[in-house]
CSV table of C-alpha atoms in Angstrom, one decimal:
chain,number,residue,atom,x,y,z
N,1,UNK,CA,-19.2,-48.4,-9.4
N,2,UNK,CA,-21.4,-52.1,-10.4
N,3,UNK,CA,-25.0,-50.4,-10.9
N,4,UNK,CA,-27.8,-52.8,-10.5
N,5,UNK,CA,-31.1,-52.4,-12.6
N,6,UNK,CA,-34.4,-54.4,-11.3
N,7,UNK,CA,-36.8,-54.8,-14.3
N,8,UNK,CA,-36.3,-55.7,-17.8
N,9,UNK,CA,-38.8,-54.3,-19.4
N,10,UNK,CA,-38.6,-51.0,-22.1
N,11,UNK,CA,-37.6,-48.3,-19.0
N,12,UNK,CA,-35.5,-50.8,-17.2
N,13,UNK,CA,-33.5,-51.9,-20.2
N,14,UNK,CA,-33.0,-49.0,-21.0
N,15,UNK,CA,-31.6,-47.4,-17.8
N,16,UNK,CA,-29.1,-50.2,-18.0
N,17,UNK,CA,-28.1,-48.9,-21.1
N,18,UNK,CA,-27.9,-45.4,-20.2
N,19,UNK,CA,-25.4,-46.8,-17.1
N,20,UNK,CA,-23.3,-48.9,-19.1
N,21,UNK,CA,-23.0,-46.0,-21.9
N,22,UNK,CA,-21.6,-43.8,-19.0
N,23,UNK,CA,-19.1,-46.7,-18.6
N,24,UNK,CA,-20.4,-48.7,-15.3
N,25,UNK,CA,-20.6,-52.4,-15.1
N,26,UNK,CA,-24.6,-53.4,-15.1
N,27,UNK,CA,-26.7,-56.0,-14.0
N,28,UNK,CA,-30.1,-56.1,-15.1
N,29,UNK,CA,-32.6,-58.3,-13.1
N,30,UNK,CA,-35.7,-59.8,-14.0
N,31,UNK,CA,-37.5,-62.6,-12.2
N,32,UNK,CA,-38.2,-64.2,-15.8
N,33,UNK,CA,-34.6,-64.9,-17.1
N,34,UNK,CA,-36.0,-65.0,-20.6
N,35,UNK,CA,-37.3,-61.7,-20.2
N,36,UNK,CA,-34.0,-60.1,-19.5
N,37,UNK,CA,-32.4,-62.6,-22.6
N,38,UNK,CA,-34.9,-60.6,-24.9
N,39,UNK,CA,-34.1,-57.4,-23.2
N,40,UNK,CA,-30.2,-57.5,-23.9
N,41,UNK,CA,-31.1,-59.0,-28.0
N,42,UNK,CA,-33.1,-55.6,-28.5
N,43,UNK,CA,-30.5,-54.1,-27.1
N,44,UNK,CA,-27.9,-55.2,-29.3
N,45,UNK,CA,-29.7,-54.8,-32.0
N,46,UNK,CA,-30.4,-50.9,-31.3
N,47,UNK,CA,-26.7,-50.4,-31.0
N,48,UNK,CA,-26.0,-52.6,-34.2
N,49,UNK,CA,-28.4,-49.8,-35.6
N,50,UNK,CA,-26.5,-47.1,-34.4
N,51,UNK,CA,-23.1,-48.3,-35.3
N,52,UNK,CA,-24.8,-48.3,-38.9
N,53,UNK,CA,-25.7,-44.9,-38.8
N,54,UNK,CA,-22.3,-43.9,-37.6
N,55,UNK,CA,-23.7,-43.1,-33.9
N,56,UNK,CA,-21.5,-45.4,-32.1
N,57,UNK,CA,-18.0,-47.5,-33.2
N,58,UNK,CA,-18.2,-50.8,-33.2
N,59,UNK,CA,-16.1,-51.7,-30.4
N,60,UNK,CA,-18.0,-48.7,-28.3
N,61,UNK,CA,-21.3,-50.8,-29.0
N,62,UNK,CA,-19.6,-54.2,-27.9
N,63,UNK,CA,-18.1,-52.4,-24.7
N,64,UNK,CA,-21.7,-51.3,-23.9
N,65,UNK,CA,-23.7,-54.7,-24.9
N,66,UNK,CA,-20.9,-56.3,-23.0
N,67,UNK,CA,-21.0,-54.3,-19.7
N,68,UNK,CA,-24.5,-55.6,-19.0
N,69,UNK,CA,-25.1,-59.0,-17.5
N,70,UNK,CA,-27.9,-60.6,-17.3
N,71,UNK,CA,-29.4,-62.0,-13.6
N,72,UNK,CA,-32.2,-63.5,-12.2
N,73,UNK,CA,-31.6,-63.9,-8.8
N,74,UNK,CA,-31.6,-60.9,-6.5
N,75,UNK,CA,-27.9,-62.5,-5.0
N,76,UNK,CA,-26.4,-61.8,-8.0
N,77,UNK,CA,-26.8,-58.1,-7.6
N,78,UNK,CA,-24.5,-58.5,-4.3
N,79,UNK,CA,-22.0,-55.5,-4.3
N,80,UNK,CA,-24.1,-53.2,-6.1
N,81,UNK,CA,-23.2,-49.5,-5.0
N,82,UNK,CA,-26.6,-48.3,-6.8
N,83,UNK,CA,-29.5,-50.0,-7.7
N,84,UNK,CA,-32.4,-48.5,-9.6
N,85,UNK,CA,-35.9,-50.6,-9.5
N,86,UNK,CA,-38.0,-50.1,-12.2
N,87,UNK,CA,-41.0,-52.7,-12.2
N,88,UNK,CA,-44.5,-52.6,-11.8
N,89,UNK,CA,-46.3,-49.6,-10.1
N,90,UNK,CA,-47.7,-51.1,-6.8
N,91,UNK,CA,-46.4,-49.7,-3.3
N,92,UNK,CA,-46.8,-53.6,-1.7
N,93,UNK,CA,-44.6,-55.0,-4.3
N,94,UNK,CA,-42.1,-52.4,-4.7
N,95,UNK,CA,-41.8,-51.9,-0.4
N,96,UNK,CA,-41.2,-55.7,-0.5
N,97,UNK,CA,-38.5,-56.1,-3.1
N,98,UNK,CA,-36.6,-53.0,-1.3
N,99,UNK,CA,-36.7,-54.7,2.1
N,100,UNK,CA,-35.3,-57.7,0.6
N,101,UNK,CA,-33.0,-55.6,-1.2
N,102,UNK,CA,-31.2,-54.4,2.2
N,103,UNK,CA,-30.3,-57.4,3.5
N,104,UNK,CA,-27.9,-58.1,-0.2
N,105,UNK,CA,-26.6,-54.8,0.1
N,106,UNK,CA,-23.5,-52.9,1.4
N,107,UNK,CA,-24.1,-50.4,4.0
N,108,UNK,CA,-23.0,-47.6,1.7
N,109,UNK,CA,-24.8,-49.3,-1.5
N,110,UNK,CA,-28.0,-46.5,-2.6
N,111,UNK,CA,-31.6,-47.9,-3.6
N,112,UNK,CA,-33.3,-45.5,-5.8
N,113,UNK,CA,-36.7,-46.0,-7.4
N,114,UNK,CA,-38.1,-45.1,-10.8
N,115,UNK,CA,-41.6,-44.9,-9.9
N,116,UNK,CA,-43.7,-42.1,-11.4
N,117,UNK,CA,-46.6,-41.4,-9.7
N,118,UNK,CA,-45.8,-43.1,-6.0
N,119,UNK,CA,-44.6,-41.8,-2.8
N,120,UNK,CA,-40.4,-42.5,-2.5
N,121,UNK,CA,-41.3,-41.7,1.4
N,122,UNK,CA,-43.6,-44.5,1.6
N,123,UNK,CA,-41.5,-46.9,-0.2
N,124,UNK,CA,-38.4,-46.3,1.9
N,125,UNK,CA,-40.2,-46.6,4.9
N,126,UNK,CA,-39.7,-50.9,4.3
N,127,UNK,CA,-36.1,-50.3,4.9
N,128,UNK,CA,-33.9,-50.0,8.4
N,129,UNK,CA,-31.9,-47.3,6.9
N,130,UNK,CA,-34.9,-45.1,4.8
N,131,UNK,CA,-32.0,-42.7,4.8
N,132,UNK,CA,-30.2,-44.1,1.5
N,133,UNK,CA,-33.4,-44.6,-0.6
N,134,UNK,CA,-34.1,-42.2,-3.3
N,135,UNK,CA,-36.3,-41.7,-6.4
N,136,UNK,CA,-34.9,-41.4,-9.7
N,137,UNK,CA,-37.4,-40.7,-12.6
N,138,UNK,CA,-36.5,-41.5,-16.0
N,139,UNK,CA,-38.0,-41.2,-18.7
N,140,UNK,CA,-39.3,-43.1,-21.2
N,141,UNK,CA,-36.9,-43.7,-23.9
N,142,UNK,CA,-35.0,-43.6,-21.3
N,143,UNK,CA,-31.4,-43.6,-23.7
N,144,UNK,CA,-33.1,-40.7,-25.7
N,145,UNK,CA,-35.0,-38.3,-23.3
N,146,UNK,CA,-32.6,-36.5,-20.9
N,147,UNK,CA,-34.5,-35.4,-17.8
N,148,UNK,CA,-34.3,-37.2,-15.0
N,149,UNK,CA,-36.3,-36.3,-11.9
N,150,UNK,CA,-34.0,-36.2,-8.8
N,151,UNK,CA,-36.6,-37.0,-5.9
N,152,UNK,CA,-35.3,-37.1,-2.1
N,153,UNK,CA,-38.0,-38.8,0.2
N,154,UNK,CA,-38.7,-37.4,3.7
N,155,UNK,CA,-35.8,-39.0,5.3
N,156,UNK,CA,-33.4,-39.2,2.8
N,157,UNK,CA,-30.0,-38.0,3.7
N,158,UNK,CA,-29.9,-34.3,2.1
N,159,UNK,CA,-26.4,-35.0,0.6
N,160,UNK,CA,-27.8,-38.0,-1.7
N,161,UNK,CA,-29.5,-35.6,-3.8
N,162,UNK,CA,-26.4,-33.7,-4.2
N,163,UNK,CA,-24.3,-36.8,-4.9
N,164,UNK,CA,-27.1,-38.0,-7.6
N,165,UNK,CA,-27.9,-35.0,-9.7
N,166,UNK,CA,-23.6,-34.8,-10.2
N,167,UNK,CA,-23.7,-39.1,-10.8
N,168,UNK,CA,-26.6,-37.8,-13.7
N,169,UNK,CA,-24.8,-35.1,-14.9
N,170,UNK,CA,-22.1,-37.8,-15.4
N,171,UNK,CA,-24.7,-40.0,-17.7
N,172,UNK,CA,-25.4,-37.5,-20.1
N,173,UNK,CA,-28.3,-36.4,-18.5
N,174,UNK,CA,-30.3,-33.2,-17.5
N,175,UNK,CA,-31.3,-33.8,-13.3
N,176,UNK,CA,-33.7,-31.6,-11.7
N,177,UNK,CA,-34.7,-31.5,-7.8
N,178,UNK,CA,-37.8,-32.0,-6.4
N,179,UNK,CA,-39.8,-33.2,-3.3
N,180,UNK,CA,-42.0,-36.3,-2.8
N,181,UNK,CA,-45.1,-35.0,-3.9
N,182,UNK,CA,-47.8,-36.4,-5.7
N,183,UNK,CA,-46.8,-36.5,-9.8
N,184,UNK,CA,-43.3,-35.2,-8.7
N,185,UNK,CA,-42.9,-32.1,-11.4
N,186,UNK,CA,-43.6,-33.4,-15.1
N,187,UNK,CA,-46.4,-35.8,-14.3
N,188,UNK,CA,-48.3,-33.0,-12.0
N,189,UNK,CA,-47.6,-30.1,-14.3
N,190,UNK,CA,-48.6,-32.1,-17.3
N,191,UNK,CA,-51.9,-32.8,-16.1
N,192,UNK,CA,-53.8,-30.3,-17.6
N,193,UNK,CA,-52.8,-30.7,-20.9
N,194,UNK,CA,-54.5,-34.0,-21.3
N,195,UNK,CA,-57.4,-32.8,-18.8
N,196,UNK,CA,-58.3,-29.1,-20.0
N,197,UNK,CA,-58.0,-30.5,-23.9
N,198,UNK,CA,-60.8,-33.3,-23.0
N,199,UNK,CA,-63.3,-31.1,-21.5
N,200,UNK,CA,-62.8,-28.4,-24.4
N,201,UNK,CA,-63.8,-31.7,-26.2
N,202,UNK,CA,-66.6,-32.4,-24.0
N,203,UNK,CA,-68.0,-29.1,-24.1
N,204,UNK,CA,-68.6,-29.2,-27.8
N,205,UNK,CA,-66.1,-26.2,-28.9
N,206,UNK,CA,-63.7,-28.4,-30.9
N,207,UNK,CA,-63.3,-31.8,-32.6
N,208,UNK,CA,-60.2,-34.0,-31.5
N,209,UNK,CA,-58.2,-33.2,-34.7
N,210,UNK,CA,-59.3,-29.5,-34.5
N,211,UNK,CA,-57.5,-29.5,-30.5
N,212,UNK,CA,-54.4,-31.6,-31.5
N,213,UNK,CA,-53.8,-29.3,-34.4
N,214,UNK,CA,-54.4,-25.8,-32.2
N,215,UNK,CA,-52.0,-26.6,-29.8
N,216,UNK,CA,-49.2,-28.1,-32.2
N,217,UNK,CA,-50.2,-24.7,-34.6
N,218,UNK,CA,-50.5,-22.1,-32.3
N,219,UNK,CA,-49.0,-23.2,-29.4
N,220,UNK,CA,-45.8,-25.2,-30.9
N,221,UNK,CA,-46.2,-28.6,-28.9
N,222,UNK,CA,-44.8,-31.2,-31.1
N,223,UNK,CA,-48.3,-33.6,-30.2
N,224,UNK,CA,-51.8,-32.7,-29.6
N,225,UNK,CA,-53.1,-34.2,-26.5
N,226,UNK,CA,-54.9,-37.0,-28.0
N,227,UNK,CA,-51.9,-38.3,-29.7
N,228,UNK,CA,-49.6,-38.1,-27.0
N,229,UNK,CA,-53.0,-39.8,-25.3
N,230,UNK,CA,-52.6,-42.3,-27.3
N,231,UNK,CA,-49.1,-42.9,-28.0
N,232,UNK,CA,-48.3,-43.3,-23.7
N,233,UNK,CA,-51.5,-45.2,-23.6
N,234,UNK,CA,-55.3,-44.3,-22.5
N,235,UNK,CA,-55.0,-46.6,-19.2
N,236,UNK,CA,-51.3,-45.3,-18.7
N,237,UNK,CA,-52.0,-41.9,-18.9
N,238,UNK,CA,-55.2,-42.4,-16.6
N,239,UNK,CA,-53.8,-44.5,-14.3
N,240,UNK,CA,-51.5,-41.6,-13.3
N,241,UNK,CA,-54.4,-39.2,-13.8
N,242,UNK,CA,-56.4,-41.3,-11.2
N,243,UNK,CA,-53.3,-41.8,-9.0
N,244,UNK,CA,-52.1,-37.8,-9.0
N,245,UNK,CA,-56.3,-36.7,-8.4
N,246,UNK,CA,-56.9,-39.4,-5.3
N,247,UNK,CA,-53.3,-38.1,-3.7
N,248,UNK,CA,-54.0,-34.6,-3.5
N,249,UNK,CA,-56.9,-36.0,-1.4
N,250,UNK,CA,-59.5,-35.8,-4.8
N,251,UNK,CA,-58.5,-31.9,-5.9
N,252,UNK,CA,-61.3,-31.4,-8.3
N,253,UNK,CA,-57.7,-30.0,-10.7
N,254,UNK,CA,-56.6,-33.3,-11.3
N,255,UNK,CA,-60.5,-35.1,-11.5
N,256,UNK,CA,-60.0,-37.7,-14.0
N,257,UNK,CA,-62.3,-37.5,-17.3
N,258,UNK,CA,-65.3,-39.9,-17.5
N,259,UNK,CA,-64.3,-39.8,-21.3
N,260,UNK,CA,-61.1,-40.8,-20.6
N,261,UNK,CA,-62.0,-43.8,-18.7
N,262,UNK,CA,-64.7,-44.7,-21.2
N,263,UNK,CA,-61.6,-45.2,-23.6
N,264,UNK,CA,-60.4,-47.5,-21.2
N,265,UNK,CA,-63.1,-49.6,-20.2
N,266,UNK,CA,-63.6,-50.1,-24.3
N,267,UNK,CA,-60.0,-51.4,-24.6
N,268,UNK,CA,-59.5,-48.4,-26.5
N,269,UNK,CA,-56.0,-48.1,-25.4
N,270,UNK,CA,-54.3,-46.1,-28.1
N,271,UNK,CA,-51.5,-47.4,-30.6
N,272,UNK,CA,-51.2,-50.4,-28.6
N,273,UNK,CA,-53.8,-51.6,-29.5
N,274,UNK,CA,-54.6,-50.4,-32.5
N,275,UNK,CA,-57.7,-47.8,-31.3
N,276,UNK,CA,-57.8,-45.1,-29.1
N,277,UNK,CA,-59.2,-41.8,-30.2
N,278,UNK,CA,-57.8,-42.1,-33.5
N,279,UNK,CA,-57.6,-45.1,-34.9
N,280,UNK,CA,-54.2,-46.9,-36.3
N,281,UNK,CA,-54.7,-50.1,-38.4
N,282,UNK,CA,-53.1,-49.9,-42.2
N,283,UNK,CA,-56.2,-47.6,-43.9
N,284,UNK,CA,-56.4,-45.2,-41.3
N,285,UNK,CA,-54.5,-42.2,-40.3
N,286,UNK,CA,-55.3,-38.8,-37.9
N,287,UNK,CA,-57.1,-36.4,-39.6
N,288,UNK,CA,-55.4,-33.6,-40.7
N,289,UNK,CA,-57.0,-30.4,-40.5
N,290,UNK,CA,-57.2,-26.2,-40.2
N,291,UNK,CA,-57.8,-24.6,-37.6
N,292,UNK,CA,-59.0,-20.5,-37.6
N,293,UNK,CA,-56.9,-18.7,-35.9
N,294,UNK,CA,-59.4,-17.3,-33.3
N,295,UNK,CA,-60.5,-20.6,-32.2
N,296,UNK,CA,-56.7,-22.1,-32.0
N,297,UNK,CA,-56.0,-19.2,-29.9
N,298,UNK,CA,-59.2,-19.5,-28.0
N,299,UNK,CA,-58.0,-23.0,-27.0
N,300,UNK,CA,-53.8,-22.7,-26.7
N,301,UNK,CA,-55.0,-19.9,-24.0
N,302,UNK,CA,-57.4,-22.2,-22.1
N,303,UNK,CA,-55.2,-25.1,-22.3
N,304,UNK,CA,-52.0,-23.0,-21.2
N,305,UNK,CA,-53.2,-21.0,-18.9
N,306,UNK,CA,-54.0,-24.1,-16.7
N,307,UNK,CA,-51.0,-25.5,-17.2
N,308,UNK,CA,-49.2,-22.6,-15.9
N,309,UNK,CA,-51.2,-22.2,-12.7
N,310,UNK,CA,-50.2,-25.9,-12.1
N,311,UNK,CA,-46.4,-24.1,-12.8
N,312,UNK,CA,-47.0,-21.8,-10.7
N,313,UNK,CA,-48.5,-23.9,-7.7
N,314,UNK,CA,-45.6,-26.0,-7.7
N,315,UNK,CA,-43.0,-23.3,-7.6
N,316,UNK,CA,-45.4,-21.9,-5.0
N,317,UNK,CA,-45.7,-24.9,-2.8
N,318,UNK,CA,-41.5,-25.7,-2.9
N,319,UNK,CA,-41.7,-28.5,-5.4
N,320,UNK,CA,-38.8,-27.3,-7.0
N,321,UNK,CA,-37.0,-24.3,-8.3
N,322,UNK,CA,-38.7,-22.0,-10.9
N,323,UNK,CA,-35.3,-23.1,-13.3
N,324,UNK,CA,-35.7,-27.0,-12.7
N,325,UNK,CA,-39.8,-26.8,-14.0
N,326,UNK,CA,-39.3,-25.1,-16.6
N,327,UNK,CA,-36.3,-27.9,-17.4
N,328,UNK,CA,-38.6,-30.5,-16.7
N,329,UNK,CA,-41.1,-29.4,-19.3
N,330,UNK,CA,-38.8,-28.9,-22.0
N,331,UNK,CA,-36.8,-31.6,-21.5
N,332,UNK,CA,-39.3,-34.2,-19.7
N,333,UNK,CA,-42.3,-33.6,-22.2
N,334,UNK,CA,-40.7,-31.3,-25.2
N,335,UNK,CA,-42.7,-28.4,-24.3
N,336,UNK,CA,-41.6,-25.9,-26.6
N,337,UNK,CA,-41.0,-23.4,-24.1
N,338,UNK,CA,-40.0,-23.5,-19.9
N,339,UNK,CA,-43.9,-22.7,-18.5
N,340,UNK,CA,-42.6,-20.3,-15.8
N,341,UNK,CA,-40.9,-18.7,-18.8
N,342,UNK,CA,-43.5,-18.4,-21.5
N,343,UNK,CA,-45.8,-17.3,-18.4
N,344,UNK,CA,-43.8,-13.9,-18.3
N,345,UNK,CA,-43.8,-12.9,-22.0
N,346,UNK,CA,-47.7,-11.7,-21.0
N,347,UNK,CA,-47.1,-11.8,-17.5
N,348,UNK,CA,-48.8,-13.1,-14.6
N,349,UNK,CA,-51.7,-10.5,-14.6
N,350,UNK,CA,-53.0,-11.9,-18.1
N,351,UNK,CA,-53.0,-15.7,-17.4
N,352,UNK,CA,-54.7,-14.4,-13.6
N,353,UNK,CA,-57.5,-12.9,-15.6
N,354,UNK,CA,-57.8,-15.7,-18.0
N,355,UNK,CA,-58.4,-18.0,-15.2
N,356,UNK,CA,-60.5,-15.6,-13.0
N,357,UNK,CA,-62.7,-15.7,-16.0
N,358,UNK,CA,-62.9,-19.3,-16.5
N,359,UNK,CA,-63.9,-19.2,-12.5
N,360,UNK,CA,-66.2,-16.9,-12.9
N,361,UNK,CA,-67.9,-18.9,-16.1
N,362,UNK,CA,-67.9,-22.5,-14.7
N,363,UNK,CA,-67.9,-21.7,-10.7
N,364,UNK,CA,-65.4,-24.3,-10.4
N,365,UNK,CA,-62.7,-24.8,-8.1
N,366,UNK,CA,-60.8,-26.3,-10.7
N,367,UNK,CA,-60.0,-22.8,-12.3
N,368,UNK,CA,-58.8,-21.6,-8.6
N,369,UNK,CA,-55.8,-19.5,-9.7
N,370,UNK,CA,-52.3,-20.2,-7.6
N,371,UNK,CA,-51.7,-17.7,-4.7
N,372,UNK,CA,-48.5,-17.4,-6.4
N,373,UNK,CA,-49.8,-16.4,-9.4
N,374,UNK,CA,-52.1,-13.5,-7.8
N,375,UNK,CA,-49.2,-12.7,-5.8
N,376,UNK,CA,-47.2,-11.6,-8.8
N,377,UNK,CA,-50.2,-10.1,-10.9
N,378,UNK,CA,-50.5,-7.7,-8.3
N,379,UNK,CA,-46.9,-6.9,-7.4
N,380,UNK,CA,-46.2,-6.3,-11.8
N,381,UNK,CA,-43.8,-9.1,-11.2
N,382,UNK,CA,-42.4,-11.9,-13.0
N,383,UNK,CA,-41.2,-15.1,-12.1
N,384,UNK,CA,-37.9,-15.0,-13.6
């Protein structure tokens, strides 16, 4: 099967690579024909680097490099049996290029999206057959991080999913199945990491170095909130904030941080730019620093205990399967442990009353705790 790949930027480069790894011819389109040039030279030079390391063989790396083509005209991608858009994240421009796409396209040919944060529903609704449209979420590396986010949109036909989640399997990658809401799994569940860690921040209990190293200490995440902030990128990460909050019709769970968007309004973007709440240029590095143990704890409960109500919700509203968010944690984000999973080594009953309490203390609806959740707390059961 020819797989076609729209965009040529870091994820759509490297979804071509992850299709012409798994042994498919590729084209990868960019309006800018330079831009796809520059695309396949990185490219070659990341699987020069690997032959070097004894990753690939040389002719594998040749047979990959030479699988993709280059196009820049939408004609070219004629015969196509999937195609997988990846460019910018605006519904007007991505419901346009699909509508266009239809008219290239075999009958049987499937359109899948990569988008993150926007509705697949909305985006198939451009096309006369909605039916074949589909989201597919990688992410980003895209060759190096395995989950992929398996998305069927309202009218989608139910055996695409099927037939997708076995075509990922195929790549080398880890699928999980979930419904056209807002965020999807990862990039709703994740929320609170970012959010509950800024207002611990606001509130004056703990400096951003004294956070990142709490929850990498005691709570085994690989980054601190502030340098994953910073290494996606402030406006990235609260663009989707923003995007996730104003979907779920302004849910005062996903409110975006004034803090947050101060970072971006300064051009404090992170690594990219060289500041973000850290800063990055050649005489500075993060702070390193310790933590007490009753105020890592203190935090690794707040900060978890909201993430696994956001678990919970989604398990309790049908996103997905209690199995696939728990995959989509540890192999979307590297959490060190499924959510659902590390919920039940307490159990329900303890994270219930750590969020009652935070209710109680800030008479917020943002510490509401998932019907779900109470559910199980009162039942003594577990969610696996």
């Amino acid at each position: 099967m020819k797989v076609a790949v729209i965009g040529a930027g870091t994820m759509g480069s490297g979804i071509a690579q992850v299709a012409a790894q798994a042994g498919h011819d590729v084209v990868l389109f960019d309006t800018r024909r330079e831009a796809v040039e520059k695309a396949l030279a990185a490219l070659r030079k990341t699987l020069d680097r690997l032959v070097e390391k004894g990753k690939l063989k040389k002719e594998q790396a040749d047979g990959i490099h030479g699988r993709i083509a280059p196009a820049s005209d939408l004609r070219e991608l004629t015969g196509s049996g999937l195609v997988i858009e990846a460019i910018i994240e605006d519904l007007g421009i991505k419901k346009k290029l699909f509508a266009d796409l239809e008219g290239l396209l075999g009958a049987e040919a499937v359109l899948a999206t990569n988008t993150s944060s926007l509705s697949v529903t909305a985006i198939a609704a451009a096309c006369a057959k909605p039916e074949r449209v589909i989201g597919l979420h990688f992410f980003n590396p895209a060759p190096l991080l395995p989950l992929v986010e398996v998305v069927p949109g309202l009218v989608t036909d139910p055996e695409l999913g099927a037939r997708l989640n076995v075509l990922m399997q195929a790549w080398g990658k880890v699928p999980v199945l979930c419904k056209d809401t807002p965020g999807f799994i990862v990039n709703r569940v994740a929320r609170p990491y970012y959010g509950e860690s800024i207002r611990i921040l606001e509130e004056g209990i703990a400096a951003m170095p004294t956070i990142d190293a709490a929850l990498k200490t005691y709570g085994g995440f690989r980054m601190g909130p502030f340098e994953l902030m910073d290494l996606i990128g402030n406006d990235i990460n609260f663009t989707v904030t923003k995007t996730v909050w104003e979907a779920f019709h302004f849910d005062q769970r996903y409110k975006p941080s004034l803090t947050q968007q101060r970072q971006v309004e300064s051009g404090r973007l992170g690594r990219k730019s060289g500041r973000g709440y850290y800063g990055y240029g050649d005489d500075e590095s993060i702070p390193s620093t310790h933590v007490d143990m009753v105020l890592g704890n203190t935090i690794v409960e707040r900060v978890l205990a909201m993430l696994i109500n956001e678990a919970a919700d989604a398990l309790f509203w049908g996103i997905a399967s209690a199995k696939d968010i728990d995959l989509a944690m540890t192999k979307g984000v590297n959490y060190p442990k499924g959510l659902l999973a590390w919920a039940d080594e307490q159990g329900p009953a303890h994270w219930l009353d750590v969020l009652e309490r935070l209710q109680a203390e800030y008479g917020e609806d943002r510490y509401r705790p998932s019907p779900l959740l109470r559910r199980l707390a009162r039942a003594g059961t577990r969610f696996h």
